[in-house]
mmCIF file with all atom_site columns, C-alpha atoms and ligand atoms in Angstrom:
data_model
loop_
_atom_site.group_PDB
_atom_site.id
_atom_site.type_symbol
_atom_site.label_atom_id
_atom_site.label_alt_id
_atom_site.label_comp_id
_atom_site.label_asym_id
_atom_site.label_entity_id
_atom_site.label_seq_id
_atom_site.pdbx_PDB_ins_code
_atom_site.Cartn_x
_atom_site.Cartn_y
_atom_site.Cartn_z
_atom_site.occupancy
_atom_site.B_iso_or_equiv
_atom_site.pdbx_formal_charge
_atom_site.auth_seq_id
_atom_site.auth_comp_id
_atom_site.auth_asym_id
_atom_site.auth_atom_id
_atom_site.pdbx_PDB_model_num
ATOM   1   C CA . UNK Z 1 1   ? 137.923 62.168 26.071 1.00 0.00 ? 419 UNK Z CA 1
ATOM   2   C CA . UNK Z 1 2   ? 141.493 60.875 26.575 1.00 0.00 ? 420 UNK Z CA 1
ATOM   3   C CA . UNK Z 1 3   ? 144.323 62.761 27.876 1.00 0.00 ? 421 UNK Z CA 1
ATOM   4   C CA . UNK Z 1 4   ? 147.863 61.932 26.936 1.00 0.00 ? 422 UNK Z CA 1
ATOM   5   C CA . UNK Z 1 5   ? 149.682 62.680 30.665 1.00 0.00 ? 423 UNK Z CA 1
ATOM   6   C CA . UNK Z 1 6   ? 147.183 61.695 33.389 1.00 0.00 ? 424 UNK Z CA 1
ATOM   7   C CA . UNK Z 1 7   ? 146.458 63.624 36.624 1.00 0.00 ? 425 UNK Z CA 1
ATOM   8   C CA . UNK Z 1 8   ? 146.895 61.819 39.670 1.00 0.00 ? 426 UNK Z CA 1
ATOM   9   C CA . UNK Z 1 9   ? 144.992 61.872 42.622 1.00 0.00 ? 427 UNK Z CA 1
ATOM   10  C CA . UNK Z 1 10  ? 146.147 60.860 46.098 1.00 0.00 ? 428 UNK Z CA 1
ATOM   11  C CA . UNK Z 1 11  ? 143.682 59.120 48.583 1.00 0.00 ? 429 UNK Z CA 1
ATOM   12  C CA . UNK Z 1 12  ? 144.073 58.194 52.566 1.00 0.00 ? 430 UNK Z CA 1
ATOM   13  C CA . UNK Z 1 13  ? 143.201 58.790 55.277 1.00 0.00 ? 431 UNK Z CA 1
ATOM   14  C CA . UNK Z 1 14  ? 143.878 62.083 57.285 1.00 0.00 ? 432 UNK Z CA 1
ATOM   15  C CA . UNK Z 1 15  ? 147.409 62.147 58.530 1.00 0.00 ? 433 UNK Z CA 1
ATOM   16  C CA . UNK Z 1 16  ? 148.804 59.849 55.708 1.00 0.00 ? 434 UNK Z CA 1
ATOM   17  C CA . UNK Z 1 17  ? 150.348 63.226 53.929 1.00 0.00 ? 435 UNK Z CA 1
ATOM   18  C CA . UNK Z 1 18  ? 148.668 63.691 51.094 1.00 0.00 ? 436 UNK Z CA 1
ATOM   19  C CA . UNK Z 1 19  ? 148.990 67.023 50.675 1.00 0.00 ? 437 UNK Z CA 1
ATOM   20  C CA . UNK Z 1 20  ? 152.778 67.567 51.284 1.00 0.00 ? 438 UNK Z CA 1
ATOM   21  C CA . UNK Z 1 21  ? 153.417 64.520 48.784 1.00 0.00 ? 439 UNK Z CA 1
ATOM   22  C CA . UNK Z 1 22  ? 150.884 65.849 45.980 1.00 0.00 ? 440 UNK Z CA 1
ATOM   23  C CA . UNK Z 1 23  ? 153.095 69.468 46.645 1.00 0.00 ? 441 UNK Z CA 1
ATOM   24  C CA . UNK Z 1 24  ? 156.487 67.572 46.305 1.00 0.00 ? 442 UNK Z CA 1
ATOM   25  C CA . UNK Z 1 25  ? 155.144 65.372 43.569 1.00 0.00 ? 443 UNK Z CA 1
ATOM   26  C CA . UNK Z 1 26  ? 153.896 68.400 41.595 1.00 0.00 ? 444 UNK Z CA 1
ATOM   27  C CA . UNK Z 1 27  ? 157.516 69.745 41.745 1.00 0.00 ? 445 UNK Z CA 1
ATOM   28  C CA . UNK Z 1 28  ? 158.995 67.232 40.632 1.00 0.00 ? 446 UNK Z CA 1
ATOM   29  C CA . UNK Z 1 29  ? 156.466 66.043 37.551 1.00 0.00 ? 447 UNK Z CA 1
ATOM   30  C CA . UNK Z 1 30  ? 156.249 70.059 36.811 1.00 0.00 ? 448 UNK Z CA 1
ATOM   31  C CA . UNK Z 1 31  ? 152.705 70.341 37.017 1.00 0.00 ? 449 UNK Z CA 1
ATOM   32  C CA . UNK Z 1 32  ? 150.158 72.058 39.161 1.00 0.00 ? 450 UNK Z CA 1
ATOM   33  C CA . UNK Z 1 33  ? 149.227 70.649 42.659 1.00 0.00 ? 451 UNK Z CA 1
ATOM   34  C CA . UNK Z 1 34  ? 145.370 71.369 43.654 1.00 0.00 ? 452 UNK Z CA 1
ATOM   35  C CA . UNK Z 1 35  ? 144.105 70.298 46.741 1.00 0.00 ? 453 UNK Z CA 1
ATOM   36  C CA . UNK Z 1 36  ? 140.735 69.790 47.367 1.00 0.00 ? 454 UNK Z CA 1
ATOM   37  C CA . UNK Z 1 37  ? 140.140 71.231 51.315 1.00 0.00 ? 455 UNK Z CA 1
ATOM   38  C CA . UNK Z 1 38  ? 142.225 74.211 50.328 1.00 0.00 ? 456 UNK Z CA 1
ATOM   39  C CA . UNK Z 1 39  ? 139.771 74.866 47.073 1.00 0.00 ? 457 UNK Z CA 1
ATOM   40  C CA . UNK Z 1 40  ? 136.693 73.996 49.457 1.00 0.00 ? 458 UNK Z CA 1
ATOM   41  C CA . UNK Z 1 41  ? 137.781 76.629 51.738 1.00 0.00 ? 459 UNK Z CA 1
ATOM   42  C CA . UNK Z 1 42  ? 138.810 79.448 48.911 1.00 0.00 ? 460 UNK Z CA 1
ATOM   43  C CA . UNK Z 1 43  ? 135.382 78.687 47.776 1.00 0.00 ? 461 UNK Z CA 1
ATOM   44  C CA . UNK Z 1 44  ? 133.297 79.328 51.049 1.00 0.00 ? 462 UNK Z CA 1
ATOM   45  C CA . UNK Z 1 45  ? 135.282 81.580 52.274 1.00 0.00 ? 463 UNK Z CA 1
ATOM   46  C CA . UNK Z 1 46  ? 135.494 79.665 55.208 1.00 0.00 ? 464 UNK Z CA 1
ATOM   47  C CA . UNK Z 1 47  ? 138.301 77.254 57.065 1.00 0.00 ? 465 UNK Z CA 1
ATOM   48  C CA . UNK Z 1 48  ? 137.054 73.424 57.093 1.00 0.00 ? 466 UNK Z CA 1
ATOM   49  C CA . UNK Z 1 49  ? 136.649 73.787 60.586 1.00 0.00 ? 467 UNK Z CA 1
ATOM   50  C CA . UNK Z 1 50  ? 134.518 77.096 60.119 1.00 0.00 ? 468 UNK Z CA 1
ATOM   51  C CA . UNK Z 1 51  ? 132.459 74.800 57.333 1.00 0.00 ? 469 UNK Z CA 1
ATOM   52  C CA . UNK Z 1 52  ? 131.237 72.114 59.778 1.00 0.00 ? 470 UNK Z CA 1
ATOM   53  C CA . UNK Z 1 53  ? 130.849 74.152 62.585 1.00 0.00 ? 471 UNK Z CA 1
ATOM   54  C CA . UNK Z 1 54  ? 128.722 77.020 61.084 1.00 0.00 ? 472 UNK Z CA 1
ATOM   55  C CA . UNK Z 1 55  ? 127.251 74.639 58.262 1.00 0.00 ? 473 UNK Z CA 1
ATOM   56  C CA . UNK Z 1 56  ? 127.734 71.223 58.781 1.00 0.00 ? 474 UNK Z CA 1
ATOM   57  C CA . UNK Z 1 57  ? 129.091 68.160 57.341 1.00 0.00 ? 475 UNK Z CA 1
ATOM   58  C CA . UNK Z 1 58  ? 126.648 68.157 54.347 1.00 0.00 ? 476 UNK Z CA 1
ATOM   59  C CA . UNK Z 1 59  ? 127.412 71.363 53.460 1.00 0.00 ? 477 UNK Z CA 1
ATOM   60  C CA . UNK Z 1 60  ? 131.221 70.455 53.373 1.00 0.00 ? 478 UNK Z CA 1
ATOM   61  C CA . UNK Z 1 61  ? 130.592 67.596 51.275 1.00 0.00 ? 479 UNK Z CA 1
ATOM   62  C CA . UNK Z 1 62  ? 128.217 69.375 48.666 1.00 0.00 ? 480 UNK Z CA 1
ATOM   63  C CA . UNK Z 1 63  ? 131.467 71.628 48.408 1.00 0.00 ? 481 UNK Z CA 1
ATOM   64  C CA . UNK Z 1 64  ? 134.188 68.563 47.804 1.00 0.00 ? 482 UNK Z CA 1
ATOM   65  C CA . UNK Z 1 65  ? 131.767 67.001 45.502 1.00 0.00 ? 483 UNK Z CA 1
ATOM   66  C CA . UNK Z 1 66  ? 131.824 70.151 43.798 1.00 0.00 ? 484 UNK Z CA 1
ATOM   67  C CA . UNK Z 1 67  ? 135.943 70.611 43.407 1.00 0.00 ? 485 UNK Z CA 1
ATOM   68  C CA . UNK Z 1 68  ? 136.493 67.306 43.064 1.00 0.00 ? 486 UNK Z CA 1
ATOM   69  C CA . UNK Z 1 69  ? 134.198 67.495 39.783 1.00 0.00 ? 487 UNK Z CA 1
ATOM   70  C CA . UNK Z 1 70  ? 136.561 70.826 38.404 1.00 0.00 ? 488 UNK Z CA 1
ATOM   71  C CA . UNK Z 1 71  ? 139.750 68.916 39.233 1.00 0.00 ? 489 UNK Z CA 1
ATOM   72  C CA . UNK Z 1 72  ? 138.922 65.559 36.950 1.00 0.00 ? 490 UNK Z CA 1
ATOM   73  C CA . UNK Z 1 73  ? 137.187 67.933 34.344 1.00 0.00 ? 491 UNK Z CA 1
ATOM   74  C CA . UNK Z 1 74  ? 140.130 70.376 34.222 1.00 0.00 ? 492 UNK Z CA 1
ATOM   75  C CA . UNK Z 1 75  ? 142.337 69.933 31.140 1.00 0.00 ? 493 UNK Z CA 1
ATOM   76  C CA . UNK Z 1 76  ? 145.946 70.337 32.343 1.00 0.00 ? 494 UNK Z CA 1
ATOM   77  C CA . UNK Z 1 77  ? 147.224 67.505 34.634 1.00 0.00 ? 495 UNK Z CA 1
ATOM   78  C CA . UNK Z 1 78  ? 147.574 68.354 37.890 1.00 0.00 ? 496 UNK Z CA 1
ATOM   79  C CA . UNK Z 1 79  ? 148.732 65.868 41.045 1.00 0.00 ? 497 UNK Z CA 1
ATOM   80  C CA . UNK Z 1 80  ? 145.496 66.382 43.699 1.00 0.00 ? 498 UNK Z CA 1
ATOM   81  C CA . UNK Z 1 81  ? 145.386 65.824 47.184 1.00 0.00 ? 499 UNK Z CA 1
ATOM   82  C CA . UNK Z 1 82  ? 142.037 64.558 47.626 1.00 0.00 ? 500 UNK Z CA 1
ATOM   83  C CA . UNK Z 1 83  ? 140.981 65.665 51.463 1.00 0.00 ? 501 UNK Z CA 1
ATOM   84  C CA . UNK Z 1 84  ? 140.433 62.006 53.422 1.00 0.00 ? 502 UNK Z CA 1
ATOM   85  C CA . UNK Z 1 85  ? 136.272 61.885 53.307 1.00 0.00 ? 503 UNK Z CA 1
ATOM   86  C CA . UNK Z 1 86  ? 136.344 61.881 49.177 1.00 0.00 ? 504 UNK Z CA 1
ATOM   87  C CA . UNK Z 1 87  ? 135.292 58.510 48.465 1.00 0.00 ? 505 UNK Z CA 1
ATOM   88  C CA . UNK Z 1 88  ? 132.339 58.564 51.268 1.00 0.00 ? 506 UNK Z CA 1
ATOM   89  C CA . UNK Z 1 89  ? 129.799 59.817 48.703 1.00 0.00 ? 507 UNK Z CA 1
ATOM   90  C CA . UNK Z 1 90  ? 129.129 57.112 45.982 1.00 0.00 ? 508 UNK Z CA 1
ATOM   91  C CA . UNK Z 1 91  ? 128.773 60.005 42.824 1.00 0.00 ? 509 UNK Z CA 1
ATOM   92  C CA . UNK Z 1 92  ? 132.270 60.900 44.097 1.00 0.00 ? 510 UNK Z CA 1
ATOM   93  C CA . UNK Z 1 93  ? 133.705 57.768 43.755 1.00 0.00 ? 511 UNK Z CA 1
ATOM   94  C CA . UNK Z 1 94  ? 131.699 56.808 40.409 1.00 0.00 ? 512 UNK Z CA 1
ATOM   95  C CA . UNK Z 1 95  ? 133.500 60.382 39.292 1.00 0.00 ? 513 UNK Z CA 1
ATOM   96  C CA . UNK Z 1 96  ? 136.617 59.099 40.170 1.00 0.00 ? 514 UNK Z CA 1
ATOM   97  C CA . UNK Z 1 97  ? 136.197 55.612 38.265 1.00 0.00 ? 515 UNK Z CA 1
ATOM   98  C CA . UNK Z 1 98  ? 134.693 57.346 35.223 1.00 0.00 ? 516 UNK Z CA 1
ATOM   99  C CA . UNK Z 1 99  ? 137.971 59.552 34.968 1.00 0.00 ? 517 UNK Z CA 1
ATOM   100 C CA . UNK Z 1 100 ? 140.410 56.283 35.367 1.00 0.00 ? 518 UNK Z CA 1
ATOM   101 C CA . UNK Z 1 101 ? 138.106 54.760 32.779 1.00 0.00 ? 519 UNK Z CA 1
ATOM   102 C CA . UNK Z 1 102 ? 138.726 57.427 30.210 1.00 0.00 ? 520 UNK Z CA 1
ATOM   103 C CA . UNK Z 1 103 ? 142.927 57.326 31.260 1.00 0.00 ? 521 UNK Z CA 1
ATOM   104 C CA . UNK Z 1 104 ? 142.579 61.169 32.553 1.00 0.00 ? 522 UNK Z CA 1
ATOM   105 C CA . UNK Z 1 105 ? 143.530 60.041 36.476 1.00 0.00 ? 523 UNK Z CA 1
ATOM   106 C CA . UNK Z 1 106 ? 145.884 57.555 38.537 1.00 0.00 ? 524 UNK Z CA 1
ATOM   107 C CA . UNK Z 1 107 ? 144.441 57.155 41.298 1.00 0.00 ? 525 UNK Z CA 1
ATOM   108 C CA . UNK Z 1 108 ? 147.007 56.560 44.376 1.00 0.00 ? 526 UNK Z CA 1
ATOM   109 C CA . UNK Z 1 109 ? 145.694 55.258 47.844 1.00 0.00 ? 527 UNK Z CA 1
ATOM   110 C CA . UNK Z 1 110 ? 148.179 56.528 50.668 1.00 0.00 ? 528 UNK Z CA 1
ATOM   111 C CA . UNK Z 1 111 ? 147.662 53.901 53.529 1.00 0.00 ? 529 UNK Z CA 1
ATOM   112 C CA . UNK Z 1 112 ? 149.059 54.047 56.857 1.00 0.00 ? 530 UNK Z CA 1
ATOM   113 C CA . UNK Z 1 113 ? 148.067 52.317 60.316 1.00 0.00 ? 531 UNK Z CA 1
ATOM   114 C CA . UNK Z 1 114 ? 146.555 53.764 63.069 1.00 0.00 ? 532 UNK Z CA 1
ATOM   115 C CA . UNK Z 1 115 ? 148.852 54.095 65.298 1.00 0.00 ? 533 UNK Z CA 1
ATOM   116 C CA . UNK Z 1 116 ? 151.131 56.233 62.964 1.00 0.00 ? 534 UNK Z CA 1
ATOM   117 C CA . UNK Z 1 117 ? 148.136 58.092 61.641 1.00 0.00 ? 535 UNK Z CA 1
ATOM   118 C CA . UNK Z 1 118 ? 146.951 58.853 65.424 1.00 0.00 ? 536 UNK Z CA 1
ATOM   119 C CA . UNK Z 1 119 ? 150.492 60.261 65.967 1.00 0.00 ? 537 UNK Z CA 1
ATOM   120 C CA . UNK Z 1 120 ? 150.776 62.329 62.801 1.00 0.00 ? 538 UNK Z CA 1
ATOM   121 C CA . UNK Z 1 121 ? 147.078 63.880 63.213 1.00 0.00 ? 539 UNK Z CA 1
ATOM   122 C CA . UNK Z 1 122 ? 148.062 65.368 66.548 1.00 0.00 ? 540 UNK Z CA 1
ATOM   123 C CA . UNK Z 1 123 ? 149.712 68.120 65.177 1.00 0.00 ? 541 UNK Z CA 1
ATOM   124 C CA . UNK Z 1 124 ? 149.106 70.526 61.972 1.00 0.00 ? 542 UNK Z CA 1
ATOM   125 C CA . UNK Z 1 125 ? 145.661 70.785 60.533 1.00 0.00 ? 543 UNK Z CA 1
ATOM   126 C CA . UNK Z 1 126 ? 142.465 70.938 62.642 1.00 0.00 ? 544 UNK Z CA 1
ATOM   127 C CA . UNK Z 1 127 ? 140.480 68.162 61.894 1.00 0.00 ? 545 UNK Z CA 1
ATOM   128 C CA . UNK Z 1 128 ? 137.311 68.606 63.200 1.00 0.00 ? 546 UNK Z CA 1
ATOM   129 C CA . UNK Z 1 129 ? 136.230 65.148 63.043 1.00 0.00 ? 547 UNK Z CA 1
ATOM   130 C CA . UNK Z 1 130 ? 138.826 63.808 65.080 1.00 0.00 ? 548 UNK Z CA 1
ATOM   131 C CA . UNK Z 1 131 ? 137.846 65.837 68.445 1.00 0.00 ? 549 UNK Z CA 1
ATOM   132 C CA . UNK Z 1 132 ? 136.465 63.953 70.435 1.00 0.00 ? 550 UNK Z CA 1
ATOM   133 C CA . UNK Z 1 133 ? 138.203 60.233 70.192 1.00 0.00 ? 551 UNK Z CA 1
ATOM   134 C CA . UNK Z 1 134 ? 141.523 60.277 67.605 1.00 0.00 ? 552 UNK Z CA 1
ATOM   135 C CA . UNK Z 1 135 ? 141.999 56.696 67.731 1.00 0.00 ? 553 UNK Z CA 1
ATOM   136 C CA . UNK Z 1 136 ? 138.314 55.364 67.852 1.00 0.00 ? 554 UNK Z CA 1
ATOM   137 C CA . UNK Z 1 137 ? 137.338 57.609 64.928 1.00 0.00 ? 555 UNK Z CA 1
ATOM   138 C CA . UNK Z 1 138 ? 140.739 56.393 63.049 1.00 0.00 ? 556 UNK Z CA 1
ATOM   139 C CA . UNK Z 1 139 ? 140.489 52.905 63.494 1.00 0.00 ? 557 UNK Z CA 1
ATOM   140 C CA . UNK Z 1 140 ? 136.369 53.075 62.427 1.00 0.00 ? 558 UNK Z CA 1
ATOM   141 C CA . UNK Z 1 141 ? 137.004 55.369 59.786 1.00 0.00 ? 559 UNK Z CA 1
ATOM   142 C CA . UNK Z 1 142 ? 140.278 53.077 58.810 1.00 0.00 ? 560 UNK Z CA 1
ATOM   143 C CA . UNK Z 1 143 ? 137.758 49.796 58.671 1.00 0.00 ? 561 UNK Z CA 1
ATOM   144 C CA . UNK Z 1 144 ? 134.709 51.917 56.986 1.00 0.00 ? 562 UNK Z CA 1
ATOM   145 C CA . UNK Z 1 145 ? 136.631 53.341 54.430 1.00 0.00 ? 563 UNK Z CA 1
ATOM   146 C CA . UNK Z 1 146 ? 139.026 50.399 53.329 1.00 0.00 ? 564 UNK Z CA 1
ATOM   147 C CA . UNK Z 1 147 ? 136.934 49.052 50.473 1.00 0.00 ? 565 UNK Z CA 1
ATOM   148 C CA . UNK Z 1 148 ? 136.023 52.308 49.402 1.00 0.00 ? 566 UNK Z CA 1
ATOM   149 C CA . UNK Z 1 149 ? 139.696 53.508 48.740 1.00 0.00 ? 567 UNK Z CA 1
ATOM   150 C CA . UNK Z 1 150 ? 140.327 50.238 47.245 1.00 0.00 ? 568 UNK Z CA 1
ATOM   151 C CA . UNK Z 1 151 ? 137.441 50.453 45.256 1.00 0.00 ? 569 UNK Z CA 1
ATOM   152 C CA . UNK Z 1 152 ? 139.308 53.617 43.480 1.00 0.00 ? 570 UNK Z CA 1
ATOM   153 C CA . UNK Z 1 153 ? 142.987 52.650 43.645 1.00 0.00 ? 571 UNK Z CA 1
ATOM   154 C CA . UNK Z 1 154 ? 145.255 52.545 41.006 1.00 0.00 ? 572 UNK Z CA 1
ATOM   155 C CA . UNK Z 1 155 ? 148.248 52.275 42.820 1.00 0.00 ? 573 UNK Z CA 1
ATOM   156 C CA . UNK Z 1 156 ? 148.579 51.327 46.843 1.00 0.00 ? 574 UNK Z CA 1
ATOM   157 C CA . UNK Z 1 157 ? 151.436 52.675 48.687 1.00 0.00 ? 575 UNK Z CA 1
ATOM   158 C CA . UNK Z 1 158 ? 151.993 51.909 52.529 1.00 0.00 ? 576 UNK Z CA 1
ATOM   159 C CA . UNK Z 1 159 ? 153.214 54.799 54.080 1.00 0.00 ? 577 UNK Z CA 1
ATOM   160 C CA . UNK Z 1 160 ? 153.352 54.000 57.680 1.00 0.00 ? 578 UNK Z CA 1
ATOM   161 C CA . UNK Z 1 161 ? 157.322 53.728 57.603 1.00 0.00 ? 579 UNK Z CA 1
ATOM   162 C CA . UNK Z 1 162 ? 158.448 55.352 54.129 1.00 0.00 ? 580 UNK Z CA 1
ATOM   163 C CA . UNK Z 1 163 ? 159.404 58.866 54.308 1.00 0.00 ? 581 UNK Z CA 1
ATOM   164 C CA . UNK Z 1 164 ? 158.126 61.569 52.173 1.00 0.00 ? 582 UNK Z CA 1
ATOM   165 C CA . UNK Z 1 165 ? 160.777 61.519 49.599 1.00 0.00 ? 583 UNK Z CA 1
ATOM   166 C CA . UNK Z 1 166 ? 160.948 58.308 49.410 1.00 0.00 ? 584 UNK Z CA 1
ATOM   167 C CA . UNK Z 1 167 ? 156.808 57.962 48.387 1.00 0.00 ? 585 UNK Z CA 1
ATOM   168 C CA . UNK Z 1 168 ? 157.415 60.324 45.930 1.00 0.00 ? 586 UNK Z CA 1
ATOM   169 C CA . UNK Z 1 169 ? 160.384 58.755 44.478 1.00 0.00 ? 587 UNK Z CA 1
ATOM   170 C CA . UNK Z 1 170 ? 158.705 55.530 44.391 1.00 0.00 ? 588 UNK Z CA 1
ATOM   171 C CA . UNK Z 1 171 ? 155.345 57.034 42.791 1.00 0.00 ? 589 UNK Z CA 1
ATOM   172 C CA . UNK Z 1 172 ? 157.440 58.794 39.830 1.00 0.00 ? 590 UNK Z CA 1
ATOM   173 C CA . UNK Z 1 173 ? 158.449 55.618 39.479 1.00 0.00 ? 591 UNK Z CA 1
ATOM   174 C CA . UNK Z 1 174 ? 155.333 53.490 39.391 1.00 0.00 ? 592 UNK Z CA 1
ATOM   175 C CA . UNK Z 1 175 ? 153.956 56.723 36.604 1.00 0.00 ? 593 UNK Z CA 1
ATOM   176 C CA . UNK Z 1 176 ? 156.662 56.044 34.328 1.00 0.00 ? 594 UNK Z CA 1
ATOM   177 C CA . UNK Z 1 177 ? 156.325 52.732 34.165 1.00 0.00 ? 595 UNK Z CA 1
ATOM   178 C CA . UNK Z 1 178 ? 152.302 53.060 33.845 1.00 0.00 ? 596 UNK Z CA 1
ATOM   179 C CA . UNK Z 1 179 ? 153.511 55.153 31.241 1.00 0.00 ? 597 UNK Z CA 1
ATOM   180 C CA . UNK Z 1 180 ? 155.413 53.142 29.070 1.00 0.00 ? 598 UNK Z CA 1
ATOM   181 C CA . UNK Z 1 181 ? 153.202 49.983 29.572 1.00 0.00 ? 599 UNK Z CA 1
ATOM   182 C CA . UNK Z 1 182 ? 150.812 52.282 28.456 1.00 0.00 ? 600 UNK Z CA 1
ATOM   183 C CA . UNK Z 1 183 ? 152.506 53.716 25.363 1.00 0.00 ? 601 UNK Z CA 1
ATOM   184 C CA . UNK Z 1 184 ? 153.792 49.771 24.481 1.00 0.00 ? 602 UNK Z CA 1
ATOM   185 C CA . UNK Z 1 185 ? 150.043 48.580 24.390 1.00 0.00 ? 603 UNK Z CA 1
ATOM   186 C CA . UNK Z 1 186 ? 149.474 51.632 22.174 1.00 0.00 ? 604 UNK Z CA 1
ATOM   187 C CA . UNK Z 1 187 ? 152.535 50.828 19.719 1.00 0.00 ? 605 UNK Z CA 1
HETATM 188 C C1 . S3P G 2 .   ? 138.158 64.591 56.450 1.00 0.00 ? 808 S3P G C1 1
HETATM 189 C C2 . S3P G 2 .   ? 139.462 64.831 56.084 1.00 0.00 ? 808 S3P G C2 1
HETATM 190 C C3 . S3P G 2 .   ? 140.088 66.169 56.124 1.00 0.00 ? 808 S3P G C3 1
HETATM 191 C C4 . S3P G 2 .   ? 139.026 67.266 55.966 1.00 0.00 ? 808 S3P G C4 1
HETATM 192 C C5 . S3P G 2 .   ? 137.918 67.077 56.943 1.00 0.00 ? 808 S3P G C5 1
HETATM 193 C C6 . S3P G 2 .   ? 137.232 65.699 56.855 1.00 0.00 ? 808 S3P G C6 1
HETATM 194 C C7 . S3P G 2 .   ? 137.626 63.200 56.412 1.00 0.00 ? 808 S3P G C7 1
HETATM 195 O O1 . S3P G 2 .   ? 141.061 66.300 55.089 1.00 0.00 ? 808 S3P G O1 1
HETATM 196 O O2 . S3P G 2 .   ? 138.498 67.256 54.664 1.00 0.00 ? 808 S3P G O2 1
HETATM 197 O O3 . S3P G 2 .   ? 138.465 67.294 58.236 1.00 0.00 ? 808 S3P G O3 1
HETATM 198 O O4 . S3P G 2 .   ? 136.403 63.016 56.384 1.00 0.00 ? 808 S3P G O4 1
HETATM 199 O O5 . S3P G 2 .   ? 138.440 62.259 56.381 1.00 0.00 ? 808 S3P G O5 1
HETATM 200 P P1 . S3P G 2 .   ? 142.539 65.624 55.154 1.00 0.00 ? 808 S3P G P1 1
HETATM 201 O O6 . S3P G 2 .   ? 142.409 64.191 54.798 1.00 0.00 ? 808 S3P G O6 1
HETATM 202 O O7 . S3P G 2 .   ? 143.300 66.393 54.114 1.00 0.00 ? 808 S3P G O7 1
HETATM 203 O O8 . S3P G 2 .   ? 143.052 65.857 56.522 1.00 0.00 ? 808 S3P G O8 1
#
């Protein structure tokens, strides 16, 4: 199947702002912004904290698997915030390369260092990985999950220093030109 506007999905670790870029990116593209820890939690009924307290981290990922699945499948492009832990599973990550093969995702890897990352996870979202040791788990989750982001990405943006408008502006621009490379080869 090949679509003719691509969804994009945006990968990183937790704190690199995936969700409030996929929201402003959405806006802007006019189209729909999923997100895949709010549509594991509508699902379960349950917050992600709830999920690996009451059920565990299996359980969570049976659920992402699951939603990550319906976002590729869906039809209309949509921008998705992909929650930090996506690419852990190897059927997730064969999903994800499967839907760049057929043109129906961009996949963009938010990247960040630790430092800013430890300082941008200390407030908002409960993360219930991170509570015992913030900057251990980042920097082993940073160096366990760097080849498996990379192993997905489409586009790499740091965003240790770039403000959110300025990611977005710079990933509508990356699109387009995708885009018309795209529609050139095509011609
Ligand atoms: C996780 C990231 C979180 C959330 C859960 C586990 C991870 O999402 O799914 O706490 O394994 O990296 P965000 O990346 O949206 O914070």
């Amino acid at each position: 199947m090949s679509h003719s506007t691509p969804s994009i999905l945006l990968v990183g670790l937790m704190g690199t702002g995936k969700s409030t870029i996929a929201r402003q990116l959405s806006t802007r593209l006019g189209i729909d912004c999923l997100d895949t820890d709010k549509l594991v939690e509508t699902r379960s009924g349950r917050s992600v904290r709830e999920l690996f307290a009451e059920l565990g981290e299996g359980a969570f990922r049976d659920l992402e698997s699951e939603v990550l699945n319906e976002c590729l499948t869906r039809q209309l492009p949509s921008v998705i915030a992909g929650a930090g832990g996506i690419v852990v599973r190897e059927q997730n990550r064969d999903r994800i390369n499967s839907a760049r093969d057929d043109d129906s995702v961009v996949v963009v890897w938010l990247h960040a260092t630790t430092d800013v990352l430890v300082s941008r996870t200390s407030k908002g979202v409960h993360r219930p990985l991170l509570d015992d040791d913030r900057v251990g788990t980042l920097t082993r989750l940073a160096a366990e999950r760097a080849d498996l982001y990379a192993d997905v990405a489409d586009i790499v943006v740091d965003v240790s220093h770039r403000s959110v408008e300025s990611t977005v502006n710079l990933l509508i621009d990356a699109i387009e030109e995708g885009n018309q490379e795209k529609s050139a080869n095509n011609e």
